[in-house]
Amino acid sequence: MAIRKRRSEDGPAEELSVHDLIDGPTQVISGPDLPRPPAREPDGHDVSLEATHDLSVYATQDLSAHPEATEPAGPERVALLQLPAPGALYRRALLGALPGLGGRRGDRIPARELTVHGVAVDRAHLADYDRVCGFRLADRLPGTYPHVLGFPLSLRLMTARDFPVPLTGIVHVANRITVRRPVEAGETLDFVTYAENLRPHDRGRQLDVVLVASVAGEEVWRGVSTYLSREKRPDGGGRRDRGDRPAAPADSARWPLTPRVGTDYARVSGDHNPIHTSRLGARLFGFPRPIAHGMWSKARCLAALENRLPEAYTVDVAFKLPVPLPSTVAFHAAPVADGWSFGLHAARDGRPHLAGTVRDEGSTVA
């Protein structure tokens, strides 16, 4: 096992390797029979844009397996001694948005995994998250909470210099979470994250970022976030003809949303993307006012179904049109054969914001 220890610097202009992008010492873990030198970023440090829990008007592909995609053999595993702090990363990301500082990126997903072990739950933070998203206060983690807990690890992965898509303009279009079993606040979590399934899309390219949580070697939670990198296509990538919009389902509840939805969720999630918290920041990205975080919308819907959720389940959502702040949204849910279907739409005109399903994993989970 090859071990390399280095500490990252905060200065934006220095040359940094993938190890320097990690806050604190790291271990590079390779196969015992395949020793190799640590990967190095040829063009310097990571400069990208901030976290990407945006809503989107863009269509998404199914999150099911892509048989044409191949997994990298023997990925390099970089072990962090603690979760990275997002502050320095956001500073580098903002610098990376400046002309001339972005540099070139790879054309494939790097064969790399990031891991961190022994992540404990702060019960005060968990309670704050529960209040912001509408969950009841309890020691059991909501299904969306491990995403927030481990997201800094995924963010670090996505801001590596050789990551194939820049975070400038990236859109979070879908998210799938599988809860293998209930997770309690007293349990300590190990996280691993990696990217896969880079594929073309009629508006650019898509890929999946996987985040897995384990307890004592047992996988207890898995999240898959699909991101769309909007790029110019040779064929023009014309906008899809959406046809007539179907009538919105009858709503089960209506939720008036204030701008605090954006700022409060930014506080508990660590995702301080200005499109969610600032009118000026939103305008810089083409939105007339701030929009709600997509993962807040998913969490709020899951909270509305909290008393109906099985012990093990998969909740899958596609993010549609952004939720402007302030506004009023309507929630609807209906039982289906193996769970629930649900969604959010604008109370005023029925525009869809989110469509999702909950599927009972039941006996399929060991």
GROMACS .gro file of C-alpha atoms in nm:
model
  366
    1MET     CA    1   0.000   0.000   0.000
    2ALA     CA    2   0.140   0.334  -0.104
    3ILE     CA    3   0.091   0.618   0.144
    4ARG     CA    4   0.146   0.986   0.071
    5LYS     CA    5   0.076   1.263   0.323
    6ARG     CA    6   0.043   1.628   0.228
    7ARG     CA    7  -0.150   1.931   0.350
    8SER     CA    8  -0.345   2.171   0.126
    9GLU     CA    9  -0.272   2.544   0.106
   10ASP     CA   10  -0.529   2.822   0.079
   11GLY     CA   11  -0.347   3.037  -0.177
   12PRO     CA   12  -0.526   3.034  -0.513
   13ALA     CA   13  -0.224   3.061  -0.741
   14GLU     CA   14  -0.008   2.766  -0.633
   15GLU     CA   15   0.031   2.438  -0.820
   16LEU     CA   16  -0.171   2.170  -0.637
   17SER     CA   17  -0.210   1.799  -0.693
   18VAL     CA   18  -0.522   1.599  -0.615
   19HIS     CA   19  -0.376   1.536  -0.270
   20ASP     CA   20  -0.333   1.911  -0.210
   21LEU     CA   21  -0.703   1.961  -0.279
   22ILE     CA   22  -0.783   1.765   0.034
   23ASP     CA   23  -0.801   1.949   0.366
   24GLY     CA   24  -0.559   1.765   0.594
   25PRO     CA   25  -0.343   1.455   0.544
   26THR     CA   26  -0.452   1.186   0.298
   27GLN     CA   27  -0.375   0.827   0.222
   28VAL     CA   28  -0.362   0.704  -0.136
   29ILE     CA   29  -0.468   0.339  -0.132
   30SER     CA   30  -0.382   0.128  -0.437
   31GLY     CA   31  -0.405  -0.244  -0.502
   32PRO     CA   32  -0.124  -0.432  -0.322
   33ASP     CA   33  -0.005  -0.601  -0.642
   34LEU     CA   34  -0.033  -0.292  -0.859
   35PRO     CA   35   0.183  -0.019  -0.707
   36ARG     CA   36   0.174   0.309  -0.898
   37PRO     CA   37   0.262   0.671  -0.843
   38PRO     CA   38  -0.010   0.904  -0.713
   39ALA     CA   39  -0.213   1.089  -0.974
   40ARG     CA   40  -0.110   1.451  -1.028
   41GLU     CA   41  -0.308   1.728  -1.188
   42PRO     CA   42  -0.095   1.864  -1.471
   43ASP     CA   43  -0.243   2.213  -1.486
   44GLY     CA   44  -0.258   2.319  -1.123
   45HIS     CA   45  -0.523   2.350  -0.859
   46ASP     CA   46  -0.898   2.303  -0.879
   47VAL     CA   47  -1.097   2.609  -0.980
   48SER     CA   48  -1.469   2.548  -1.036
   49LEU     CA   49  -1.802   2.690  -0.933
   50GLU     CA   50  -1.991   2.631  -0.614
   51ALA     CA   51  -2.211   2.339  -0.519
   52THR     CA   52  -2.482   2.243  -0.763
   53HIS     CA   53  -2.813   2.162  -0.606
   54ASP     CA   54  -3.000   2.365  -0.862
   55LEU     CA   55  -3.340   2.290  -1.010
   56SER     CA   56  -3.363   2.265  -1.385
   57VAL     CA   57  -3.594   2.291  -1.681
   58TYR     CA   58  -3.394   2.025  -1.857
   59ALA     CA   59  -3.513   1.670  -1.906
   60THR     CA   60  -3.318   1.389  -1.746
   61GLN     CA   61  -3.241   1.034  -1.838
   62ASP     CA   62  -3.328   0.739  -1.616
   63LEU     CA   63  -3.086   0.671  -1.331
   64SER     CA   64  -3.093   0.297  -1.400
   65ALA     CA   65  -2.779   0.112  -1.502
   66HIS     CA   66  -2.616   0.204  -1.832
   67PRO     CA   67  -2.485  -0.121  -1.979
   68GLU     CA   68  -2.271   0.062  -2.231
   69ALA     CA   69  -2.072   0.231  -1.953
   70THR     CA   70  -1.769   0.049  -1.819
   71GLU     CA   71  -1.628   0.078  -1.470
   72PRO     CA   72  -1.265   0.182  -1.436
   73ALA     CA   73  -1.042  -0.107  -1.330
   74GLY     CA   74  -0.865  -0.056  -1.000
   75PRO     CA   75  -0.960   0.303  -0.915
   76GLU     CA   76  -0.722   0.505  -0.704
   77ARG     CA   77  -0.870   0.552  -0.357
   78VAL     CA   78  -0.783   0.871  -0.170
   79ALA     CA   79  -0.864   0.848   0.201
   80LEU     CA   80  -0.932   1.171   0.389
   81LEU     CA   81  -0.884   1.186   0.763
   82GLN     CA   82  -1.188   1.413   0.795
   83LEU     CA   83  -1.461   1.563   0.578
   84PRO     CA   84  -1.325   1.857   0.377
   85ALA     CA   85  -1.435   2.205   0.476
   86PRO     CA   86  -1.615   2.363   0.180
   87GLY     CA   87  -1.504   2.722   0.250
   88ALA     CA   88  -1.168   2.713   0.070
   89LEU     CA   89  -1.325   2.509  -0.208
   90TYR     CA   90  -1.589   2.774  -0.272
   91ARG     CA   91  -1.319   3.041  -0.290
   92ARG     CA   92  -1.125   2.844  -0.547
   93ALA     CA   93  -1.450   2.773  -0.733
   94LEU     CA   94  -1.532   3.141  -0.762
   95LEU     CA   95  -1.182   3.215  -0.889
   96GLY     CA   96  -1.223   2.938  -1.142
   97ALA     CA   97  -1.524   3.115  -1.290
   98LEU     CA   98  -1.301   3.405  -1.396
   99PRO     CA   99  -1.191   3.410  -1.763
  100GLY     CA  100  -0.857   3.245  -1.824
  101LEU     CA  101  -0.841   3.056  -1.495
  102GLY     CA  102  -1.058   2.755  -1.575
  103GLY     CA  103  -0.805   2.563  -1.782
  104ARG     CA  104  -0.870   2.247  -1.979
  105ARG     CA  105  -1.040   1.940  -1.838
  106GLY     CA  106  -1.019   1.571  -1.911
  107ASP     CA  107  -1.258   1.402  -2.151
  108ARG     CA  108  -1.327   1.104  -1.924
  109ILE     CA  109  -1.408   1.034  -1.561
  110PRO     CA  110  -1.089   0.982  -1.358
  111ALA     CA  111  -1.057   0.637  -1.197
  112ARG     CA  112  -1.067   0.778  -0.846
  113GLU     CA  113  -1.264   0.734  -0.527
  114LEU     CA  114  -1.259   0.960  -0.223
  115THR     CA  115  -1.330   0.814   0.119
  116VAL     CA  116  -1.361   0.932   0.477
  117HIS     CA  117  -1.418   0.720   0.785
  118GLY     CA  118  -1.570   0.776   1.125
  119VAL     CA  119  -1.814   1.059   1.051
  120ALA     CA  120  -2.028   1.127   1.358
  121VAL     CA  121  -2.369   1.294   1.355
  122ASP     CA  122  -2.403   1.625   1.540
  123ARG     CA  123  -2.747   1.595   1.699
  124ALA     CA  124  -2.790   1.974   1.717
  125HIS     CA  125  -2.722   1.999   1.344
  126LEU     CA  126  -2.957   1.708   1.276
  127ALA     CA  127  -3.234   1.883   1.471
  128ASP     CA  128  -3.174   2.205   1.278
  129TYR     CA  129  -3.194   2.014   0.950
  130ASP     CA  130  -3.517   1.843   1.062
  131ARG     CA  131  -3.678   2.179   1.138
  132VAL     CA  132  -3.572   2.340   0.809
  133CYS     CA  133  -3.698   2.046   0.599
  134GLY     CA  134  -4.013   1.962   0.796
  135PHE     CA  135  -3.911   1.630   0.952
  136ARG     CA  136  -4.011   1.544   1.307
  137LEU     CA  137  -3.728   1.569   1.561
  138ALA     CA  138  -3.586   1.221   1.614
  139ASP     CA  139  -3.260   1.029   1.646
  140ARG     CA  140  -3.333   0.841   1.324
  141LEU     CA  141  -3.173   1.010   1.024
  142PRO     CA  142  -3.410   1.130   0.749
  143GLY     CA  143  -3.339   0.960   0.417
  144THR     CA  144  -3.194   1.279   0.271
  145TYR     CA  145  -2.967   1.364   0.565
  146PRO     CA  146  -2.666   1.146   0.470
  147HIS     CA  147  -2.655   1.336   0.140
  148VAL     CA  148  -2.599   1.659   0.331
  149LEU     CA  149  -2.353   1.493   0.568
  150GLY     CA  150  -2.136   1.347   0.290
  151PHE     CA  151  -2.182   1.609   0.020
  152PRO     CA  152  -1.852   1.790   0.091
  153LEU     CA  153  -1.674   1.470  -0.012
  154SER     CA  154  -1.860   1.460  -0.345
  155LEU     CA  155  -1.799   1.830  -0.395
  156ARG     CA  156  -1.427   1.771  -0.353
  157LEU     CA  157  -1.442   1.499  -0.615
  158MET     CA  158  -1.625   1.722  -0.863
  159THR     CA  159  -1.382   2.009  -0.824
  160ALA     CA  160  -1.070   1.810  -0.908
  161ARG     CA  161  -0.890   1.960  -1.208
  162ASP     CA  162  -0.927   1.646  -1.419
  163PHE     CA  163  -1.301   1.609  -1.355
  164PRO     CA  164  -1.457   1.599  -1.703
  165VAL     CA  165  -1.713   1.878  -1.659
  166PRO     CA  166  -1.669   2.218  -1.494
  167LEU     CA  167  -1.916   2.317  -1.229
  168THR     CA  168  -1.990   2.647  -1.403
  169GLY     CA  169  -2.347   2.607  -1.523
  170ILE     CA  170  -2.385   2.246  -1.409
  171VAL     CA  171  -2.744   2.149  -1.322
  172HIS     CA  172  -2.867   1.889  -1.075
  173VAL     CA  173  -3.141   1.715  -1.273
  174ALA     CA  174  -3.218   1.399  -1.075
  175ASN     CA  175  -3.142   1.223  -0.749
  176ARG     CA  176  -3.197   0.868  -0.629
  177ILE     CA  177  -3.155   0.763  -0.266
  178THR     CA  178  -3.174   0.406  -0.135
  179VAL     CA  179  -3.211   0.358   0.239
  180ARG     CA  180  -3.098   0.001   0.312
  181ARG     CA  181  -3.203   0.018   0.676
  182PRO     CA  182  -3.279   0.290   0.933
  183VAL     CA  183  -2.970   0.478   1.050
  184GLU     CA  184  -2.957   0.617   1.403
  185ALA     CA  185  -2.781   0.936   1.511
  186GLY     CA  186  -2.549   0.744   1.742
  187GLU     CA  187  -2.397   0.543   1.455
  188THR     CA  188  -2.068   0.642   1.292
  189LEU     CA  189  -2.065   0.656   0.912
  190ASP     CA  190  -1.798   0.583   0.654
  191PHE     CA  191  -1.842   0.752   0.313
  192VAL     CA  192  -1.706   0.681  -0.032
  193THR     CA  193  -1.782   0.883  -0.346
  194TYR     CA  194  -1.705   0.838  -0.714
  195ALA     CA  195  -1.841   0.940  -1.055
  196GLU     CA  196  -1.961   0.717  -1.337
  197ASN     CA  197  -2.166   0.696  -1.657
  198LEU     CA  198  -2.046   1.002  -1.848
  199ARG     CA  199  -2.282   1.011  -2.144
  200PRO     CA  200  -2.414   1.247  -2.411
  201HIS     CA  201  -2.734   1.445  -2.368
  202ASP     CA  202  -2.918   1.657  -2.620
  203ARG     CA  203  -2.824   1.965  -2.415
  204GLY     CA  204  -2.464   1.862  -2.338
  205ARG     CA  205  -2.334   1.576  -2.123
  206GLN     CA  206  -2.460   1.398  -1.813
  207LEU     CA  207  -2.287   1.198  -1.543
  208ASP     CA  208  -2.373   1.039  -1.210
  209VAL     CA  209  -2.199   1.111  -0.880
  210VAL     CA  210  -2.241   0.825  -0.633
  211LEU     CA  211  -2.216   0.868  -0.255
  212VAL     CA  212  -2.229   0.557  -0.033
  213ALA     CA  213  -2.256   0.544   0.347
  214SER     CA  214  -2.160   0.237   0.547
  215VAL     CA  215  -2.163   0.139   0.914
  216ALA     CA  216  -1.902  -0.116   1.027
  217GLY     CA  217  -1.858  -0.235   0.670
  218GLU     CA  218  -2.232  -0.265   0.595
  219GLU     CA  219  -2.376  -0.039   0.327
  220VAL     CA  220  -2.675   0.139   0.481
  221TRP     CA  221  -2.740   0.423   0.236
  222ARG     CA  222  -2.665   0.506  -0.127
  223GLY     CA  223  -2.728   0.826  -0.322
  224VAL     CA  224  -2.691   0.886  -0.696
  225SER     CA  225  -2.704   1.245  -0.823
  226THR     CA  226  -2.729   1.307  -1.196
  227TYR     CA  227  -2.578   1.631  -1.322
  228LEU     CA  228  -2.615   1.792  -1.663
  229SER     CA  229  -2.331   1.998  -1.803
  230ARG     CA  230  -2.487   2.233  -2.056
  231GLU     CA  231  -2.267   2.246  -2.364
  232LYS     CA  232  -2.301   2.350  -2.724
  233ARG     CA  233  -2.370   2.053  -2.948
  234PRO     CA  234  -2.263   2.021  -3.313
  235ASP     CA  235  -2.627   1.968  -3.409
  236GLY     CA  236  -2.738   2.274  -3.213
  237GLY     CA  237  -2.905   2.076  -2.932
  238GLY     CA  238  -3.243   2.235  -2.992
  239ARG     CA  239  -3.496   2.273  -2.715
  240ARG     CA  240  -3.734   1.983  -2.685
  241ASP     CA  241  -4.095   2.025  -2.790
  242ARG     CA  242  -4.272   1.968  -2.461
  243GLY     CA  243  -4.619   1.978  -2.612
  244ASP     CA  244  -4.923   2.059  -2.400
  245ARG     CA  245  -4.854   2.046  -2.028
  246PRO     CA  246  -5.084   1.798  -1.849
  247ALA     CA  247  -5.311   1.933  -1.580
  248ALA     CA  248  -5.158   1.935  -1.233
  249PRO     CA  249  -5.286   1.667  -0.994
  250ALA     CA  250  -5.511   1.767  -0.707
  251ASP     CA  251  -5.289   1.891  -0.429
  252SER     CA  252  -5.268   1.740  -0.083
  253ALA     CA  253  -5.107   2.046   0.078
  254ARG     CA  254  -4.988   2.396  -0.007
  255TRP     CA  255  -4.666   2.541   0.128
  256PRO     CA  256  -4.593   2.915   0.116
  257LEU     CA  257  -4.217   2.959   0.074
  258THR     CA  258  -4.022   3.267   0.177
  259PRO     CA  259  -3.661   3.357   0.085
  260ARG     CA  260  -3.559   3.205   0.420
  261VAL     CA  261  -3.607   2.863   0.262
  262GLY     CA  262  -3.293   2.934   0.058
  263THR     CA  263  -3.082   3.083   0.336
  264ASP     CA  264  -3.188   2.834   0.604
  265TYR     CA  265  -3.116   2.534   0.385
  266ALA     CA  266  -2.782   2.685   0.284
  267ARG     CA  267  -2.694   2.704   0.653
  268VAL     CA  268  -2.778   2.341   0.733
  269SER     CA  269  -2.649   2.193   0.407
  270GLY     CA  270  -2.334   2.400   0.355
  271ASP     CA  271  -2.447   2.470  -0.002
  272HIS     CA  272  -2.412   2.849  -0.028
  273ASN     CA  273  -2.463   2.876  -0.402
  274PRO     CA  274  -2.580   3.239  -0.445
  275ILE     CA  275  -2.861   3.139  -0.682
  276HIS     CA  276  -3.039   3.014  -0.367
  277THR     CA  277  -2.956   3.295  -0.127
  278SER     CA  278  -2.909   3.621  -0.318
  279ARG     CA  279  -3.123   3.811  -0.567
  280LEU     CA  280  -2.810   3.949  -0.732
  281GLY     CA  281  -2.646   3.607  -0.738
  282ALA     CA  282  -2.957   3.455  -0.894
  283ARG     CA  283  -2.964   3.722  -1.164
  284LEU     CA  284  -2.602   3.648  -1.255
  285PHE     CA  285  -2.715   3.296  -1.346
  286GLY     CA  286  -3.027   3.401  -1.534
  287PHE     CA  287  -3.290   3.374  -1.260
  288PRO     CA  288  -3.497   3.684  -1.173
  289ARG     CA  289  -3.498   3.587  -0.803
  290PRO     CA  290  -3.347   3.316  -0.582
  291ILE     CA  291  -3.462   2.958  -0.627
  292ALA     CA  292  -3.503   2.680  -0.369
  293HIS     CA  293  -3.240   2.408  -0.345
  294GLY     CA  294  -3.348   2.094  -0.525
  295MET     CA  295  -3.251   1.872  -0.233
  296TRP     CA  296  -3.460   2.088   0.002
  297SER     CA  297  -3.760   2.026  -0.225
  298LYS     CA  298  -3.694   1.652  -0.217
  299ALA     CA  299  -3.647   1.651   0.160
  300ARG     CA  300  -3.967   1.852   0.216
  301CYS     CA  301  -4.167   1.604   0.007
  302LEU     CA  302  -4.014   1.310   0.193
  303ALA     CA  303  -4.101   1.475   0.524
  304ALA     CA  304  -4.464   1.494   0.412
  305LEU     CA  305  -4.457   1.115   0.359
  306GLU     CA  306  -4.252   1.040   0.672
  307ASN     CA  307  -4.520   0.839   0.854
  308ARG     CA  308  -4.579   0.624   0.544
  309LEU     CA  309  -4.220   0.528   0.466
  310PRO     CA  310  -4.108   0.164   0.504
  311GLU     CA  311  -3.789   0.063   0.684
  312ALA     CA  312  -3.602   0.020   0.352
  313TYR     CA  313  -3.693   0.216   0.041
  314THR     CA  314  -3.571   0.397  -0.269
  315VAL     CA  315  -3.685   0.754  -0.335
  316ASP     CA  316  -3.623   0.876  -0.689
  317VAL     CA  317  -3.690   1.231  -0.813
  318ALA     CA  318  -3.648   1.436  -1.127
  319PHE     CA  319  -3.609   1.810  -1.083
  320LYS     CA  320  -3.821   2.005  -1.329
  321LEU     CA  321  -3.878   2.382  -1.323
  322PRO     CA  322  -3.706   2.591  -1.053
  323VAL     CA  323  -3.901   2.692  -0.743
  324PRO     CA  324  -3.876   3.073  -0.718
  325LEU     CA  325  -3.853   3.236  -0.376
  326PRO     CA  326  -4.094   3.358  -0.257
  327SER     CA  327  -4.380   3.151  -0.400
  328THR     CA  328  -4.644   2.897  -0.301
  329VAL     CA  329  -4.606   2.533  -0.407
  330ALA     CA  330  -4.858   2.251  -0.402
  331PHE     CA  331  -4.765   1.899  -0.291
  332HIS     CA  332  -4.948   1.591  -0.414
  333ALA     CA  333  -4.905   1.221  -0.337
  334ALA     CA  334  -5.084   0.901  -0.430
  335PRO     CA  335  -5.029   0.534  -0.341
  336VAL     CA  336  -4.905   0.305  -0.620
  337ALA     CA  337  -4.845  -0.071  -0.636
  338ASP     CA  338  -4.513  -0.077  -0.447
  339GLY     CA  339  -4.504   0.262  -0.277
  340TRP     CA  340  -4.595   0.620  -0.357
  341SER     CA  341  -4.581   0.870  -0.637
  342PHE     CA  342  -4.554   1.236  -0.545
  343GLY     CA  343  -4.464   1.577  -0.681
  344LEU     CA  344  -4.450   1.951  -0.642
  345HIS     CA  345  -4.607   2.205  -0.871
  346ALA     CA  346  -4.670   2.579  -0.867
  347ALA     CA  347  -4.994   2.653  -0.684
  348ARG     CA  348  -5.070   2.945  -0.914
  349ASP     CA  349  -5.045   2.784  -1.258
  350GLY     CA  350  -4.959   2.417  -1.211
  351ARG     CA  351  -4.603   2.431  -1.351
  352PRO     CA  352  -4.416   2.115  -1.243
  353HIS     CA  353  -4.123   2.154  -1.007
  354LEU     CA  354  -4.047   1.795  -0.902
  355ALA     CA  355  -4.173   1.445  -0.982
  356GLY     CA  356  -4.084   1.148  -0.766
  357THR     CA  357  -4.157   0.797  -0.647
  358VAL     CA  358  -4.097   0.599  -0.329
  359ARG     CA  359  -4.049   0.225  -0.376
  360ASP     CA  360  -4.055  -0.024  -0.089
  361GLU     CA  361  -3.735  -0.229  -0.105
  362GLY     CA  362  -3.870  -0.473   0.153
  363SER     CA  363  -3.734  -0.823   0.108
  364THR     CA  364  -3.494  -0.710  -0.169
  365VAL     CA  365  -3.267  -0.563   0.099
  366ALA     CA  366  -3.048  -0.813   0.283
   0.00000   0.00000   0.00000
